[in-house]
CSV table of C-alpha atoms and ligand atoms in Angstrom, one decimal:
chain,number,residue,atom,x,y,z
A,1,UNK,CA,-47.0,85.8,92.0
A,2,UNK,CA,-48.1,82.5,90.3
A,3,UNK,CA,-48.8,79.4,92.3
A,4,UNK,CA,-48.8,76.3,90.1
A,5,UNK,CA,-50.1,73.1,91.6
A,6,UNK,CA,-48.8,70.3,89.4
A,7,UNK,CA,-51.8,68.6,87.7
A,8,UNK,CA,-50.5,65.2,86.5
A,9,UNK,CA,-51.5,61.7,87.5
A,10,UNK,CA,-47.9,60.6,87.8
A,11,UNK,CA,-47.2,63.4,90.3
A,12,UNK,CA,-50.3,62.5,92.3
A,13,UNK,CA,-49.2,58.8,92.4
A,14,UNK,CA,-45.7,59.7,93.6
A,15,UNK,CA,-47.0,62.2,96.2
A,16,UNK,CA,-49.4,59.6,97.6
A,17,UNK,CA,-46.6,57.2,98.1
A,18,UNK,CA,-44.5,59.9,99.7
A,19,UNK,CA,-47.3,60.7,102.1
A,20,UNK,CA,-47.6,57.0,103.2
A,21,UNK,CA,-45.9,56.7,106.6
A,22,UNK,CA,-44.8,53.1,105.7
A,23,UNK,CA,-42.6,54.3,102.9
A,24,UNK,CA,-39.0,53.7,104.0
A,25,UNK,CA,-36.1,56.2,103.4
A,26,UNK,CA,-34.6,54.3,100.4
A,27,UNK,CA,-37.9,54.4,98.5
A,28,UNK,CA,-38.7,57.9,99.8
A,29,UNK,CA,-35.5,59.1,98.2
A,30,UNK,CA,-36.4,57.5,94.8
A,31,UNK,CA,-39.9,58.9,94.9
A,32,UNK,CA,-38.6,62.4,95.7
A,33,UNK,CA,-36.2,62.3,92.8
A,34,UNK,CA,-38.9,61.2,90.4
A,35,UNK,CA,-41.4,63.8,91.6
A,36,UNK,CA,-38.8,66.5,91.6
A,37,UNK,CA,-38.1,65.8,87.9
A,38,UNK,CA,-41.8,66.4,87.1
A,39,UNK,CA,-41.8,69.6,89.3
A,40,UNK,CA,-38.6,70.9,87.6
A,41,UNK,CA,-40.1,70.2,84.1
A,42,UNK,CA,-43.1,72.4,85.1
A,43,UNK,CA,-41.0,75.1,86.8
A,44,UNK,CA,-38.7,75.4,83.7
A,45,UNK,CA,-41.6,75.5,81.3
A,46,UNK,CA,-40.8,79.0,80.0
A,47,UNK,CA,-36.9,78.8,79.8
A,48,UNK,CA,-35.6,80.6,76.8
A,49,UNK,CA,-34.5,78.6,73.7
A,50,UNK,CA,-32.4,79.5,70.7
A,51,UNK,CA,-32.5,77.9,67.3
A,52,UNK,CA,-29.7,75.9,65.8
A,53,UNK,CA,-29.3,73.6,62.8
A,54,UNK,CA,-28.6,69.9,63.2
A,55,UNK,CA,-28.2,67.1,60.7
A,56,UNK,CA,-30.4,64.1,61.4
A,57,UNK,CA,-29.4,60.8,59.8
A,58,UNK,CA,-31.7,61.9,56.9
A,59,UNK,CA,-31.4,65.7,56.4
A,60,UNK,CA,-30.6,69.0,58.0
A,61,UNK,CA,-33.3,70.6,60.2
A,62,UNK,CA,-34.1,73.3,62.8
A,63,UNK,CA,-33.5,72.3,66.4
A,64,UNK,CA,-33.5,74.2,69.7
A,65,UNK,CA,-31.1,74.5,72.6
A,66,UNK,CA,-31.5,76.0,76.0
A,67,UNK,CA,-30.3,79.6,76.0
A,68,UNK,CA,-30.5,80.9,79.6
A,69,UNK,CA,-28.2,80.5,82.5
A,70,UNK,CA,-29.8,78.6,85.4
A,71,UNK,CA,-29.0,78.3,89.1
A,72,UNK,CA,-30.6,75.9,91.5
A,73,UNK,CA,-30.3,76.3,95.2
A,74,UNK,CA,-31.3,73.4,97.4
A,75,UNK,CA,-32.1,74.3,101.0
A,76,UNK,CA,-30.3,71.9,103.3
A,77,UNK,CA,-31.0,69.3,104.3
A,78,UNK,CA,-34.3,68.3,102.7
A,79,UNK,CA,-33.8,70.2,99.4
A,80,UNK,CA,-30.8,67.8,98.7
A,81,UNK,CA,-33.4,65.2,97.8
A,82,UNK,CA,-34.5,67.3,94.9
A,83,UNK,CA,-31.1,68.2,93.6
A,84,UNK,CA,-30.2,65.2,91.4
A,85,UNK,CA,-33.3,65.5,89.4
A,86,UNK,CA,-32.5,69.2,88.7
A,87,UNK,CA,-28.9,68.5,87.7
A,88,UNK,CA,-29.8,65.6,85.5
A,89,UNK,CA,-32.4,67.7,83.6
A,90,UNK,CA,-30.1,70.7,83.4
A,91,UNK,CA,-26.5,69.5,83.2
A,92,UNK,CA,-25.1,73.0,82.7
A,93,UNK,CA,-26.8,74.3,85.9
A,94,UNK,CA,-24.8,76.1,88.6
A,95,UNK,CA,-25.6,75.0,92.1
A,96,UNK,CA,-25.7,77.1,95.3
A,97,UNK,CA,-26.4,75.9,98.8
A,98,UNK,CA,-28.2,77.4,101.7
A,99,UNK,CA,-28.3,75.7,105.1
A,100,UNK,CA,-31.4,76.7,107.1
A,101,UNK,CA,-32.8,75.1,110.2
A,102,UNK,CA,-36.2,75.8,111.6
A,103,UNK,CA,-36.4,76.3,115.4
A,104,UNK,CA,-38.8,73.7,117.0
A,105,UNK,CA,-40.3,76.3,119.3
A,106,UNK,CA,-40.4,79.6,117.4
A,107,UNK,CA,-40.5,78.1,113.9
A,108,UNK,CA,-38.0,80.8,112.8
A,109,UNK,CA,-35.2,79.6,110.5
A,110,UNK,CA,-31.5,80.2,111.3
A,111,UNK,CA,-28.8,80.1,108.7
A,112,UNK,CA,-25.8,77.8,109.2
A,113,UNK,CA,-24.3,77.7,105.7
A,114,UNK,CA,-24.4,79.7,102.5
A,115,UNK,CA,-22.4,79.1,99.3
A,116,UNK,CA,-24.0,80.8,96.4
A,117,UNK,CA,-22.6,81.4,92.9
A,118,UNK,CA,-23.0,84.8,91.1
A,119,UNK,CA,-26.6,84.9,90.1
A,120,UNK,CA,-27.0,88.1,88.2
A,121,UNK,CA,-29.0,87.4,85.0
A,122,UNK,CA,-29.6,83.8,85.9
A,123,UNK,CA,-33.0,82.1,86.4
A,124,UNK,CA,-33.0,80.8,89.9
A,125,UNK,CA,-34.9,77.8,91.3
A,126,UNK,CA,-34.9,77.3,95.1
A,127,UNK,CA,-35.5,73.6,96.0
A,128,UNK,CA,-37.2,73.0,99.3
A,129,UNK,CA,-39.8,70.2,99.5
A,130,UNK,CA,-41.8,71.8,102.4
A,131,UNK,CA,-43.2,75.3,102.3
A,132,UNK,CA,-44.8,75.4,105.8
A,133,UNK,CA,-44.8,78.8,107.6
A,134,UNK,CA,-42.7,80.2,104.7
A,135,UNK,CA,-40.0,81.4,107.0
A,136,UNK,CA,-37.3,79.3,105.4
A,137,UNK,CA,-38.5,80.2,101.9
A,138,UNK,CA,-38.5,84.0,102.7
A,139,UNK,CA,-35.0,83.8,104.1
A,140,UNK,CA,-33.7,81.8,101.1
A,141,UNK,CA,-35.3,84.2,98.6
A,142,UNK,CA,-33.8,87.2,100.3
A,143,UNK,CA,-30.4,85.5,100.2
A,144,UNK,CA,-30.5,84.7,96.5
A,145,UNK,CA,-31.8,88.2,95.7
A,146,UNK,CA,-28.9,89.7,97.6
A,147,UNK,CA,-26.6,87.8,95.2
A,148,UNK,CA,-28.3,89.3,92.2
A,149,UNK,CA,-31.0,86.8,91.4
A,150,UNK,CA,-33.9,88.5,89.7
A,151,UNK,CA,-36.3,85.8,88.4
A,152,UNK,CA,-36.8,83.4,91.3
A,153,UNK,CA,-39.1,80.4,91.6
A,154,UNK,CA,-39.7,78.2,94.6
A,155,UNK,CA,-40.1,74.5,93.9
A,156,UNK,CA,-41.7,72.5,96.6
A,157,UNK,CA,-43.4,69.1,97.1
A,158,UNK,CA,-46.1,70.3,99.5
A,159,UNK,CA,-47.0,73.9,100.3
A,160,UNK,CA,-49.3,75.3,103.1
A,161,UNK,CA,-51.6,78.3,102.4
A,162,UNK,CA,-49.8,80.1,105.3
A,163,UNK,CA,-46.4,79.6,103.6
A,164,UNK,CA,-47.7,80.8,100.3
A,165,UNK,CA,-49.2,83.9,101.9
A,166,UNK,CA,-45.9,84.6,103.7
A,167,UNK,CA,-43.9,84.4,100.5
A,168,UNK,CA,-46.5,86.4,98.6
A,169,UNK,CA,-46.4,89.3,101.1
A,170,UNK,CA,-42.6,89.6,101.2
A,171,UNK,CA,-41.7,88.5,97.6
A,172,UNK,CA,-44.7,89.0,95.4
A,173,UNK,CA,-42.6,88.5,92.3
A,174,UNK,CA,-41.6,84.9,93.2
A,175,UNK,CA,-43.5,82.1,91.6
A,176,UNK,CA,-44.2,78.8,93.4
A,177,UNK,CA,-44.5,75.4,91.8
A,178,UNK,CA,-45.7,72.6,94.0
A,179,UNK,CA,-47.3,69.1,93.8
A,180,UNK,CA,-49.9,70.1,96.4
A,181,UNK,CA,-51.4,73.0,98.3
A,182,UNK,CA,-52.3,71.2,101.5
A,183,UNK,CA,-55.0,72.2,104.1
A,184,UNK,CA,-52.8,74.1,106.5
A,185,UNK,CA,-50.4,73.9,109.5
A,186,UNK,CA,-50.9,72.1,112.8
A,187,UNK,CA,-49.9,73.5,116.2
A,188,UNK,CA,-46.3,72.4,115.6
A,189,UNK,CA,-46.3,74.2,112.3
A,190,UNK,CA,-46.2,70.9,110.4
A,191,UNK,CA,-48.1,70.8,107.1
A,192,UNK,CA,-51.4,68.7,107.3
A,193,UNK,CA,-52.0,66.3,105.9
A,194,UNK,CA,-48.5,66.7,104.7
A,195,UNK,CA,-46.0,64.0,104.9
A,196,UNK,CA,-44.2,64.6,108.2
A,197,UNK,CA,-40.6,65.8,108.6
A,198,UNK,CA,-39.2,65.6,105.1
A,199,UNK,CA,-35.5,65.7,106.0
A,200,UNK,CA,-35.9,63.0,108.6
A,201,UNK,CA,-37.8,60.7,106.2
A,202,UNK,CA,-35.3,61.3,103.5
A,203,UNK,CA,-32.3,60.6,105.6
A,204,UNK,CA,-33.7,58.1,108.0
A,205,UNK,CA,-33.2,60.3,111.1
A,206,UNK,CA,-36.7,60.1,112.6
A,207,UNK,CA,-36.8,60.0,116.3
A,208,UNK,CA,-33.4,61.7,116.7
B,1,PRP,C1,-37.8,72.0,106.9
B,1,PRP,C2,-38.1,72.0,105.4
B,1,PRP,C3,-38.0,73.5,105.1
B,1,PRP,C4,-38.6,74.1,106.4
B,1,PRP,C5,-40.0,74.5,106.1
B,1,PRP,O1,-36.5,72.0,107.2
B,1,PRP,O2,-37.2,71.3,104.7
B,1,PRP,O3,-36.7,74.0,104.9
B,1,PRP,O4,-38.6,73.1,107.4
B,1,PRP,O5,-40.6,75.1,107.2
B,1,PRP,P1,-41.0,76.7,107.2
B,1,PRP,O6,-41.7,77.0,105.9
B,1,PRP,O7,-41.9,76.8,108.4
B,1,PRP,O8,-39.7,77.5,107.3
B,1,PRP,P2,-35.9,71.8,108.6
B,1,PRP,O9,-35.7,73.2,109.3
B,1,PRP,O10,-36.7,70.8,109.4
B,1,PRP,O11,-34.5,71.3,108.4
B,1,PRP,P3,-34.0,69.9,107.6
B,1,PRP,O12,-34.3,70.1,106.2
B,1,PRP,O13,-32.5,69.9,107.9
B,1,PRP,O14,-34.7,68.8,108.3
B,2,URA,N1,-40.8,70.8,107.7
B,2,URA,C1,-41.1,69.5,107.4
B,2,URA,O1,-40.2,68.7,107.1
B,2,URA,N2,-42.4,69.2,107.4
B,2,URA,C2,-43.4,70.0,107.7
B,2,URA,O2,-44.6,69.6,107.6
B,2,URA,C3,-43.1,71.3,108.0
B,2,URA,C4,-41.8,71.7,108.0
């Protein structure tokens, strides 16, 4: 399994602003979308292309067009913040949804919603900004594989080494693209330094 830590000054700039606790939800959403576009560009780096001929205003030339079906699956809630960037870059994409909620005490995810399109033969990108213990990612990967997904990639904003190891042990074939591999998890299984509860910061529900 490959772990790619996005190495780009724009990504570092955006991540730094996301980490800042003073960033309000409106800006947090904008920054998430911008960083997600960079992450998706990296995650789709090896998508297949086919040749076609086009006529420029001056002459006919070779051009290329994407030639592979793609499915993206945001994990609710926080993955929704990454979805617009993916659909804007890939207008033909099919979108599936998985609702997973992590228990505050056990850190185990429970599933409350699933709506996945057929995935056989499609490249599948799971969008979840936080890869912490890896429990949600493991459950999501199992769910998409059960629908026929074969080539699966996790796209996250921040990943903890513990979460990467958990995904690696259960799904060694799944690649991970992230803006940062952080130091680890605290006693509440939050990523440190991290950026706090992503869903709450995205949707303004802190302190609920
Ligand atoms: C967060 C996050 C991931 C999960 C990561 O979701 O968006 O889905 O925790 O933690 P894990 O790797 O330990 O499973 P949360 O359950 O807080 O739900 P939310 O997105 O609705 O806030
Ligand atoms: N979920 C989050 O939103 N943040 C973390 O640090 C861990 C899980």
